[in-house]
XYZ file of C-alpha atoms in Angstrom:
276
model
C 22.382 31.426 -5.658
C 24.488 29.427 -3.210
C 24.105 25.763 -2.292
C 25.089 23.867 0.846
C 24.788 20.098 0.721
C 25.581 16.874 2.498
C 25.198 14.373 -0.351
C 23.872 10.805 -0.260
C 21.824 8.848 -2.826
C 18.181 8.333 -1.725
C 14.980 7.429 -3.591
C 13.083 10.581 -2.588
C 13.718 14.256 -2.055
C 11.399 16.501 -0.019
C 11.180 20.013 -1.471
C 10.639 22.688 1.218
C 10.511 26.400 0.246
C 11.441 28.777 3.065
C 10.946 32.485 3.701
C 11.434 34.173 7.089
C 10.230 31.197 9.129
C 13.207 29.358 10.628
C 11.141 28.230 13.624
C 8.535 26.669 11.333
C 11.267 25.111 9.188
C 12.809 23.448 12.244
C 9.394 22.098 13.285
C 8.983 20.607 9.807
C 12.473 19.080 9.727
C 11.956 17.461 13.119
C 8.917 15.612 11.735
C 10.734 14.096 8.739
C 11.879 10.549 9.333
C 13.043 7.771 7.010
C 15.118 4.804 8.171
C 16.289 3.976 4.644
C 17.350 7.576 3.994
C 15.761 10.616 2.359
C 16.978 13.932 0.934
C 15.439 17.213 2.082
C 16.006 20.223 -0.178
C 15.334 23.570 1.533
C 15.172 26.580 -0.803
C 15.564 29.836 1.127
C 13.810 32.526 -0.891
C 15.860 35.590 0.095
C 14.935 35.671 3.783
C 15.839 38.605 6.011
C 19.324 38.356 7.520
C 18.078 37.210 10.926
C 15.923 34.470 9.325
C 18.430 32.975 6.881
C 18.754 29.258 7.770
C 22.204 27.821 8.484
C 22.953 24.239 7.464
C 24.909 23.349 10.617
C 22.056 24.603 12.810
C 19.357 22.837 10.798
C 21.288 19.567 10.929
C 20.917 19.632 14.719
C 17.176 19.181 14.169
C 17.194 16.406 11.566
C 16.543 12.754 12.261
C 18.747 9.826 11.342
C 18.678 9.095 7.620
C 17.907 12.668 6.558
C 20.387 14.230 4.133
C 19.866 18.000 4.134
C 20.503 20.292 1.156
C 20.204 24.082 1.478
C 19.915 26.516 -1.420
C 20.090 30.280 -0.837
C 18.451 32.755 -3.228
C 19.885 36.257 -2.856
C 16.564 38.129 -3.239
C 12.977 37.176 -2.465
C 11.266 36.124 -5.692
C 8.150 34.231 -4.585
C 7.233 30.614 -3.888
C 6.804 29.578 -7.531
C 10.342 30.623 -8.392
C 11.683 28.960 -5.243
C 9.924 25.701 -6.112
C 11.163 25.790 -9.693
C 14.753 26.498 -8.661
C 14.455 23.515 -6.360
C 13.189 21.367 -9.233
C 16.044 22.657 -11.416
C 18.499 21.421 -8.799
C 16.760 18.046 -8.510
C 16.665 17.619 -12.299
C 20.317 18.564 -12.591
C 21.388 16.036 -9.946
C 19.019 13.399 -11.400
C 19.555 11.011 -8.484
C 16.068 10.889 -6.947
C 13.109 8.911 -8.232
C 10.410 10.811 -6.345
C 9.771 14.435 -5.305
C 7.676 15.129 -2.186
C 6.433 18.421 -0.755
C 6.173 20.084 2.634
C 5.840 23.718 3.678
C 7.501 25.337 6.675
C 5.420 24.714 9.784
C 3.767 21.596 8.339
C 4.489 18.218 9.928
C 3.974 14.658 8.779
C 3.560 11.267 10.400
C 6.800 9.356 10.879
C 6.255 6.852 8.063
C 4.614 9.193 5.517
C 7.348 9.170 2.891
C 7.982 5.427 3.170
C 4.252 4.801 2.727
C 4.141 6.993 -0.373
C 7.278 5.426 -1.844
C 5.821 1.959 -1.299
C 2.533 3.063 -2.879
C 4.228 4.405 -6.029
C 6.560 1.414 -6.286
C 3.599 -0.949 -5.987
C 1.291 1.028 -8.292
C 3.426 1.636 -11.354
C 0.618 3.351 -13.277
C 0.173 6.045 -10.594
C 2.492 9.027 -11.002
C 1.440 11.305 -8.126
C 0.000 10.421 -4.724
C -1.290 12.671 -1.967
C -3.158 12.022 1.259
C -5.774 13.383 3.581
C -4.678 16.468 5.542
C -5.545 18.152 8.825
C -5.101 21.926 9.215
C -3.896 22.955 12.661
C -3.971 26.448 14.199
C -0.429 27.815 14.569
C -1.186 29.386 17.963
C -3.476 26.951 19.775
C -2.304 23.767 18.078
C -5.933 22.696 17.701
C -7.404 21.230 14.513
C -9.212 23.888 12.479
C -10.563 21.599 9.769
C -9.595 18.534 7.759
C -9.773 17.597 4.106
C -10.455 14.146 2.668
C -10.004 14.502 -1.104
C -11.093 11.681 -3.424
C -8.924 8.561 -3.538
C -9.304 7.300 -7.116
C -7.892 8.972 -10.225
C -11.293 9.120 -11.924
C -12.864 11.140 -9.095
C -9.782 13.312 -8.591
C -9.649 14.248 -12.272
C -13.412 14.758 -12.588
C -13.590 17.100 -9.598
C -10.443 19.130 -10.343
C -12.643 21.734 -12.044
C -14.274 22.409 -8.668
C -11.238 22.413 -6.377
C -7.698 21.102 -6.231
C -7.924 17.489 -5.080
C -4.179 17.061 -4.635
C -3.212 18.939 -1.461
C 0.186 20.519 -2.098
C 2.094 19.713 1.136
C 0.818 16.114 1.031
C 2.017 15.016 -2.402
C 4.804 12.850 -3.761
C 5.285 12.588 -7.536
C 7.685 10.886 -9.893
C 10.580 12.966 -11.207
C 9.584 11.690 -14.655
C 6.446 13.864 -14.382
C 8.622 16.967 -14.101
C 10.799 15.786 -16.980
C 7.675 15.355 -19.118
C 5.500 18.358 -18.196
C 8.065 20.823 -16.893
C 7.926 22.872 -13.719
C 5.289 24.913 -11.880
C 3.621 27.559 -14.097
C 4.430 31.134 -13.055
C 1.329 32.866 -14.455
C -1.213 31.794 -11.808
C -0.365 33.843 -8.731
C -0.979 32.059 -5.411
C -2.365 29.000 -7.230
C 0.660 27.500 -8.985
C 0.029 24.130 -7.334
C -3.569 23.952 -8.582
C -2.504 24.640 -12.158
C 0.363 22.157 -11.938
C -1.688 19.318 -10.476
C -4.634 19.953 -12.806
C -2.257 19.586 -15.744
C -0.717 16.463 -14.201
C -4.182 14.924 -13.720
C -4.907 15.425 -17.423
C -1.765 13.540 -18.499
C -0.957 11.119 -15.666
C -2.794 8.978 -13.148
C -3.311 10.294 -9.618
C -4.305 8.919 -6.221
C -4.706 9.876 -2.571
C -3.928 7.600 0.358
C -6.987 7.628 2.676
C -4.990 8.464 5.786
C -4.052 11.716 7.547
C -0.333 11.690 6.762
C 0.235 15.460 7.055
C -0.770 18.263 9.400
C -0.677 21.589 7.590
C -0.170 24.930 9.291
C -3.274 27.129 9.342
C -1.805 30.625 9.252
C -3.937 33.751 8.862
C -0.860 35.483 7.439
C -0.328 32.788 4.800
C -0.693 33.197 1.049
C -4.141 31.585 0.950
C -5.468 34.276 3.299
C -3.530 37.406 2.360
C -3.960 36.818 -1.379
C -7.346 35.096 -1.231
C -9.066 37.090 -3.986
C -6.009 36.948 -6.242
C -5.813 33.217 -5.633
C -9.483 32.652 -6.424
C -9.200 34.649 -9.650
C -6.208 32.517 -10.594
C -8.226 29.382 -9.813
C -11.022 30.576 -12.094
C -8.548 31.008 -14.960
C -7.112 27.563 -14.262
C -10.548 25.919 -14.423
C -11.274 27.609 -17.752
C -7.891 26.595 -19.184
C -7.618 22.978 -18.052
C -11.201 21.889 -17.469
C -13.265 19.886 -19.938
C -16.627 21.416 -20.812
C -19.065 19.493 -18.649
C -21.142 19.827 -15.486
C -18.091 19.980 -13.244
C -16.578 22.863 -15.199
C -19.788 24.896 -14.942
C -19.992 24.024 -11.241
C -16.351 25.020 -10.780
C -16.772 28.388 -12.495
C -19.817 29.244 -10.376
C -18.106 27.976 -7.228
C -15.014 30.132 -7.778
C -17.104 33.187 -8.622
C -18.893 32.647 -5.305
C -15.539 32.416 -3.483
C -14.507 35.745 -4.988
C -17.767 37.438 -4.024
C -18.321 36.193 -0.461
C -16.458 37.603 2.582
C -13.753 35.349 3.994
C -15.274 35.230 7.490
C -18.422 33.604 6.100
C -16.476 31.200 3.894
C -14.323 30.172 6.829
C -17.353 29.312 8.967
C -18.845 27.266 6.130
C -15.525 25.495 5.543
C -15.203 24.544 9.208
C -18.672 22.993 9.125
C -18.060 21.051 5.918
C -14.532 19.846 6.691
C -14.822 18.863 10.357
């Protein structure tokens, strides 16, 4: 593993895993803005030679105040490993207070990270904060659907047995959470974020800012589509492991069994109607 870095001390670091999507990575970097300064850690997960990002090139697409760090993994090992190597680096440096997330191709509003920092600094009992998210088609640029997860910790925690109410590319959490609970679990393929945030919700307080701070890339070749059945089976195991035995757990088990059984085309149509 090799690391390229331009170092500066900032409150937050944005963790961005990358694999064979330099164009999407550049789009994401161009959306990150922070007048007071912010670190962005890109973990390249063994991309093909033509898609390996170069620090000097990426820096041409960063805004003022962004300090870019680039880690190269020699062989592709999957998003969970890339995320955890990124967290290892952040823990080792121990200079950031908050860790935020974005995926390649996703973009955020200009003041997203400042808003989330202010929220966590103001609400000392909250340890992770997300937001509402819009999913945008990668080809047409049009909104496919949006998601407005619950705002309060009580509702987020209660409904985690049904679905993940912390949307991965929208979150910012305290580094102390990682120090306490550890890194992303590697035994829930394509659903490592769900398991991680479910566990966080059981031990720490959560919240979502009721604003659309992130636009996520809707990609039919993404993990959520290619590995849909694997992901839903992982989600079912997560619900059974972390959920308390109550109505929401029973609902969640039935819901995930339904997701496994129904064809994706039908689920997609239903999802578009529900999450307009």
